PDB file of C-alpha atoms in Angstrom:
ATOM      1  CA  UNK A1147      83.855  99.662 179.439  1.00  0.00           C
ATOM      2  CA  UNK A1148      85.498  96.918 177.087  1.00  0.00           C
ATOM      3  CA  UNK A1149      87.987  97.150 174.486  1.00  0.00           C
ATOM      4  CA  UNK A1150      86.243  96.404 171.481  1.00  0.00           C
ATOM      5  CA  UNK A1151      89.030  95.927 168.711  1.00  0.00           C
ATOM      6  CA  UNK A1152      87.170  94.908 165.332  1.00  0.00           C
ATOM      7  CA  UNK A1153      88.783  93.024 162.762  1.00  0.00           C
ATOM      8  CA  UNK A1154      86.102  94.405 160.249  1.00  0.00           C
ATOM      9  CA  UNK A1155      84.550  97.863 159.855  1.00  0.00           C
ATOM     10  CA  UNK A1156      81.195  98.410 160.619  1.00  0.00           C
ATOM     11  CA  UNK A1157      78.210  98.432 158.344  1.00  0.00           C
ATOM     12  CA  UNK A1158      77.750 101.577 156.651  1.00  0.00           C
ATOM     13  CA  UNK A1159      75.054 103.945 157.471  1.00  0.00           C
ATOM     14  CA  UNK A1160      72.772 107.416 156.970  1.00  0.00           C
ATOM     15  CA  UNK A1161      70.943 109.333 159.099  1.00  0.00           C
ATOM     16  CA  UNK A1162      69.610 112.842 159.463  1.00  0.00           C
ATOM     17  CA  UNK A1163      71.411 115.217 161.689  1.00  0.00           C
ATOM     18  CA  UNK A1164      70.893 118.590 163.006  1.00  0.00           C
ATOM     19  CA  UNK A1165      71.954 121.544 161.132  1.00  0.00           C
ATOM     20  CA  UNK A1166      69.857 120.031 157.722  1.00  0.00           C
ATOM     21  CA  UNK A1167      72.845 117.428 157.586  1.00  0.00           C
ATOM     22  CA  UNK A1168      73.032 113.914 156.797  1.00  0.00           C
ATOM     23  CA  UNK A1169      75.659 111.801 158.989  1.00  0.00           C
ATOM     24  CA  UNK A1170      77.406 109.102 157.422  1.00  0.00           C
ATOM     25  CA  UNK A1171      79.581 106.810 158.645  1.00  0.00           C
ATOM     26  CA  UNK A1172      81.931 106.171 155.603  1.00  0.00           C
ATOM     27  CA  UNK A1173      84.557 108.382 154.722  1.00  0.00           C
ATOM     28  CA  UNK A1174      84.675 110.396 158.368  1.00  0.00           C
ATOM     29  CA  UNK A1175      87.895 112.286 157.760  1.00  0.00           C
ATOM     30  CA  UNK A1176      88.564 112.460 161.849  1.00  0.00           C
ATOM     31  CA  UNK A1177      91.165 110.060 163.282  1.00  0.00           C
ATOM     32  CA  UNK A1178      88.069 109.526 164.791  1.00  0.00           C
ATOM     33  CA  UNK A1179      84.335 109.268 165.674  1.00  0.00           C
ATOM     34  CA  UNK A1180      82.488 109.498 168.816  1.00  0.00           C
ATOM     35  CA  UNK A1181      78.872 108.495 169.260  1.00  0.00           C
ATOM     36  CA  UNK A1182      77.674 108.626 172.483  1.00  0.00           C
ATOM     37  CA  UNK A1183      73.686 107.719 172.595  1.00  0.00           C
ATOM     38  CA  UNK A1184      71.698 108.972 174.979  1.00  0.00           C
ATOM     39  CA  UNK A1185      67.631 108.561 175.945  1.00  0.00           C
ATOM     40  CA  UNK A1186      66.396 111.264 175.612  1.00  0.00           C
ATOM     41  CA  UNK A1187      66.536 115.109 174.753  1.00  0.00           C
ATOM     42  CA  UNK A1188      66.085 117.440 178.186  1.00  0.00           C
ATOM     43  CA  UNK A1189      66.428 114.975 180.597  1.00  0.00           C
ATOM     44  CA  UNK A1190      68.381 115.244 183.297  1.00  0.00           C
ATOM     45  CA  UNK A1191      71.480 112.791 182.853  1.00  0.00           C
ATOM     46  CA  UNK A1192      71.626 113.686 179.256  1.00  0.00           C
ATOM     47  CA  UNK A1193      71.314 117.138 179.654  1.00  0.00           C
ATOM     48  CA  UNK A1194      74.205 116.927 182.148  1.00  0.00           C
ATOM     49  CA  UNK A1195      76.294 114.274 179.914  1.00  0.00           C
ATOM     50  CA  UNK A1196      75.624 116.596 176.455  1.00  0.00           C
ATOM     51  CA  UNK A1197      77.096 119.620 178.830  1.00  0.00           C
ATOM     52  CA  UNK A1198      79.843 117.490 179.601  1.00  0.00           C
ATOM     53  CA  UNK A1199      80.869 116.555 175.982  1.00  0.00           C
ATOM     54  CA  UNK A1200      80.325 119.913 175.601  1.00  0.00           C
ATOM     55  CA  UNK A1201      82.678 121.629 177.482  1.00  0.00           C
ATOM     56  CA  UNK A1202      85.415 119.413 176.450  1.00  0.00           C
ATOM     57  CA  UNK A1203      84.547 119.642 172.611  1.00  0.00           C
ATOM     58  CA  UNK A1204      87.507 121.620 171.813  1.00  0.00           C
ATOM     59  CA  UNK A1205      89.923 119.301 173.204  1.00  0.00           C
ATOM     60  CA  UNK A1206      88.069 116.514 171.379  1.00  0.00           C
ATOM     61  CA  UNK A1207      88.582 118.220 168.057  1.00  0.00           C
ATOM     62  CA  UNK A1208      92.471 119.344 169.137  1.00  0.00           C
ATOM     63  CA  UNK A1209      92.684 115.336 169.289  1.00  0.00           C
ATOM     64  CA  UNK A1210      91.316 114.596 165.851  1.00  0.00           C
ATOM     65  CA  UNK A1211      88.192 113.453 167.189  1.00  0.00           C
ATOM     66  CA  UNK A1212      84.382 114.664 165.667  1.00  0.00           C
ATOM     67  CA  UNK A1213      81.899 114.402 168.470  1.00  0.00           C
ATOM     68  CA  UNK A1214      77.944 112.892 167.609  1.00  0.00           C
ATOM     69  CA  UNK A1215      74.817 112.693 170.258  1.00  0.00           C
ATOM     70  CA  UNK A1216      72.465 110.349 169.154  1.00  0.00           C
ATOM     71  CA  UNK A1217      69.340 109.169 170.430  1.00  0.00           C
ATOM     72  CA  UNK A1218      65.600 108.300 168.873  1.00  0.00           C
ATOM     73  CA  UNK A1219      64.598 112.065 169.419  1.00  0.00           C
ATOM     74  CA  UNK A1220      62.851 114.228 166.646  1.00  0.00           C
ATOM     75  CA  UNK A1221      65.239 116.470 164.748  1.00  0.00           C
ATOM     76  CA  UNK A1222      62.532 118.668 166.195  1.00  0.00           C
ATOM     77  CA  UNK A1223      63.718 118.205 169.568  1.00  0.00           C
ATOM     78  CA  UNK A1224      67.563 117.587 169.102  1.00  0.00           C
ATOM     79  CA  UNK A1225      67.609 121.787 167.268  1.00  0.00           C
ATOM     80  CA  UNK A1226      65.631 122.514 170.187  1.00  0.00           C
ATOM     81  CA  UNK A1227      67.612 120.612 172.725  1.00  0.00           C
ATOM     82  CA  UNK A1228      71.272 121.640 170.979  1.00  0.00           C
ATOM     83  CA  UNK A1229      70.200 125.180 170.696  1.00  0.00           C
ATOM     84  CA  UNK A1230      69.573 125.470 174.531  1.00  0.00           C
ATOM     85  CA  UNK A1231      72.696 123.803 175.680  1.00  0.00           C
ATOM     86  CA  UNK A1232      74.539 125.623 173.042  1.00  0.00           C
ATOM     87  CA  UNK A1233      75.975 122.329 171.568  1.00  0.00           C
ATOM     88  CA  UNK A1234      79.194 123.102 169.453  1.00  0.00           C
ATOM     89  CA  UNK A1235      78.337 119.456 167.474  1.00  0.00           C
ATOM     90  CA  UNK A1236      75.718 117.729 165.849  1.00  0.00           C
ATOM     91  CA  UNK A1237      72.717 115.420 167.342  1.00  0.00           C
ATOM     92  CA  UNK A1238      71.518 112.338 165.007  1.00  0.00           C
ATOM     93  CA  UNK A1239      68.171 111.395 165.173  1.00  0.00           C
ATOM     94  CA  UNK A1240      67.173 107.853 164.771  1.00  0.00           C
ATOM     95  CA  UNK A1241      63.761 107.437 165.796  1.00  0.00           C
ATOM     96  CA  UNK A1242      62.910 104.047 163.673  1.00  0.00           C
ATOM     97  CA  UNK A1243      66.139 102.833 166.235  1.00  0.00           C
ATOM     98  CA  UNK A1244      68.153 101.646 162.833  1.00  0.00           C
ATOM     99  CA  UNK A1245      71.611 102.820 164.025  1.00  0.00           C
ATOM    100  CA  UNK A1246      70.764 101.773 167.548  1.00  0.00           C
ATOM    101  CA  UNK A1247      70.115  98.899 166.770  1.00  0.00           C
ATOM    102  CA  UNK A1248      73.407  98.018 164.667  1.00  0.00           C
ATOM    103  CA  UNK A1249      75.356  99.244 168.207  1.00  0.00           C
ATOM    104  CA  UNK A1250      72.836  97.362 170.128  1.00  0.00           C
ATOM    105  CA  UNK A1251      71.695  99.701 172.824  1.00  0.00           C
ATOM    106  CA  UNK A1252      67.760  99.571 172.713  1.00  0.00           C
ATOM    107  CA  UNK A1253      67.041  97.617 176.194  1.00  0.00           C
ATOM    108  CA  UNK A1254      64.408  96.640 178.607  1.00  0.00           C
ATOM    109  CA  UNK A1255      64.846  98.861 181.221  1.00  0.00           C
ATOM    110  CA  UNK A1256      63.213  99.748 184.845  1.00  0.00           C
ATOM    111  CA  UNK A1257      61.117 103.312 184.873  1.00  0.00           C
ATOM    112  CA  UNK A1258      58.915 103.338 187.635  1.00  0.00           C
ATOM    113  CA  UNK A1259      58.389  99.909 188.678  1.00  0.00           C
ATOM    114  CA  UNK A1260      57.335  99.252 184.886  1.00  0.00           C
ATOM    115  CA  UNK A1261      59.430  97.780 182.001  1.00  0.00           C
ATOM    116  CA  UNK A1262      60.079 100.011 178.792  1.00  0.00           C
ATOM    117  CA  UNK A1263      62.169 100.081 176.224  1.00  0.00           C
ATOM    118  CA  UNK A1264      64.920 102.395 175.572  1.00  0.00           C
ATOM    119  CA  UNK A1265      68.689 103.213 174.805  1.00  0.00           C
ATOM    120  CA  UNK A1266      71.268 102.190 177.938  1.00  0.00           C
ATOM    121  CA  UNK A1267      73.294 105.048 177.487  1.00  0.00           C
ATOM    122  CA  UNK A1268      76.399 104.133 175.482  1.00  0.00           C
ATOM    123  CA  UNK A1269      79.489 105.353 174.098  1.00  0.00           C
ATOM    124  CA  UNK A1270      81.721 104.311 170.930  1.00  0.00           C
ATOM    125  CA  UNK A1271      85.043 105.246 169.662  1.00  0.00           C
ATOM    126  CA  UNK A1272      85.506 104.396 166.163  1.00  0.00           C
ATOM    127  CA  UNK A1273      88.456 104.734 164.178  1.00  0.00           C
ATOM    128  CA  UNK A1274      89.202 106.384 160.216  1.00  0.00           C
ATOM    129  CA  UNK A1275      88.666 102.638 158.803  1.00  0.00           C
ATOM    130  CA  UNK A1276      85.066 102.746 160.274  1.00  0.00           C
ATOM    131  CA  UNK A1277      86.483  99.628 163.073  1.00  0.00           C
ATOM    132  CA  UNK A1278      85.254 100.617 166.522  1.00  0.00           C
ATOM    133  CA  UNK A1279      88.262 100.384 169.077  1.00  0.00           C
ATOM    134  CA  UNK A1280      86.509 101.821 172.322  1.00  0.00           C
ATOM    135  CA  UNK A1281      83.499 101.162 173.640  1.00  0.00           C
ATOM    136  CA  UNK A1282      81.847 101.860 177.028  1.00  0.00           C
ATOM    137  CA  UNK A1283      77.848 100.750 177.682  1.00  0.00           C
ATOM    138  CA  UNK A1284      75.723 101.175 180.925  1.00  0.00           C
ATOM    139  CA  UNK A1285      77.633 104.671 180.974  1.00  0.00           C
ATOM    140  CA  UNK A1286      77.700 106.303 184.415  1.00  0.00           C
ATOM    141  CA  UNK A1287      77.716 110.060 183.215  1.00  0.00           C
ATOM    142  CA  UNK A1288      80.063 111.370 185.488  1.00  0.00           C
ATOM    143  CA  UNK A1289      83.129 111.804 184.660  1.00  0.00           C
ATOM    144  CA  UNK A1290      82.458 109.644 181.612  1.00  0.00           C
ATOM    145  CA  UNK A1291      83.463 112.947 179.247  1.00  0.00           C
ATOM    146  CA  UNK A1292      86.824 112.962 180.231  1.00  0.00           C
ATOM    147  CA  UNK A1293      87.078 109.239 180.451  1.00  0.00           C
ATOM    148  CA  UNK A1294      86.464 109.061 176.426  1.00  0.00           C
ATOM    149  CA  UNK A1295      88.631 112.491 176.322  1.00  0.00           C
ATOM    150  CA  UNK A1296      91.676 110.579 178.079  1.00  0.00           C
ATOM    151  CA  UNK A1297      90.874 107.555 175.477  1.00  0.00           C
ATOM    152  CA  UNK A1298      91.058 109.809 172.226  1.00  0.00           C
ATOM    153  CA  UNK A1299      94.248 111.657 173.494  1.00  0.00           C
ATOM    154  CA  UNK A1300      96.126 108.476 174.176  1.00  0.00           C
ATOM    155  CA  UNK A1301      96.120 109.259 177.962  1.00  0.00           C
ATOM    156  CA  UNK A1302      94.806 106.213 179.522  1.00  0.00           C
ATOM    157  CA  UNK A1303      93.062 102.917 178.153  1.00  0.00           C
ATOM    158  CA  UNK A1304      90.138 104.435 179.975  1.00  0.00           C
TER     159      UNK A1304
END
């Protein structure tokens, strides 16, 4: 949950995104971005955190904020997996871990007594000049929605 202030704006970057879109970073009109990656599509703490974003989307849009899930998912599975939650935003897929690995989430993680490799759900704030200014990793999902929420409205340095 640190501040993350930026004196320079991330790297540019493309990737496919539900609704036959292509997400790119430069040029987001938003005051600003939220990308919160997950693991994976229809699991239980994502399914509960994507809910969660969710439910609050309109007040993240109210605040000038566009709202992005993103994990290594098909776009396959992210229609499938928006469509059944009824997700009001889009889903990037980035299954050759590109954009996860610019944020640096992929980690060696615990499943089961063995050791595999996968995104430690993360969250990041970035602003209109493409700086990140909020970030939160190792993301406890509840509450963590309104956390980000209280961040983009200026409501708490969350």
């Amino acid at each position: 949950m640190a501040d993350s202030p930026s004196a320079l704006p991330l790297a540019d970057f493309t990737a496919p995104m539900t609704g036959n879109g292509t997400f790119r970073l430069q040029g987001r009109p938003a005051k600003y971005t939220v990308l919160y990656f997950y693991p994976k599509d229809n699991t239980p703490g994502c399914t509960t955190e994507s809910i969660a974003f969710r439910d609050l989307h309109e007040q993240f849009l109210a605040a000038g904020a566009e709202l992005y899930g993103i994990s290594r998912d098909s776009m396959r599975s992210h229609e499938s997996f928006k469509q059944k939650l009824g997700l009001p935003f889009e889903l990037i897929s980035d299954p050759e871990e590109a954009v996860c690995n610019q944020f640096g989430v992929m980690k060696m993680k615990n499943m089961y007594g063995k050791q595999v490799r996968g995104i430690e759900r993360s969250t990041f704030i970035i602003d209109d000049a493409g700086r990140v200014v909020k970030e939160w990793r190792g993301v406890k999902v509840p509450d963590h929605a309104g956390e980000v929420l209280k961040f983009v409205t200026g409501q708490g340095a969350a």
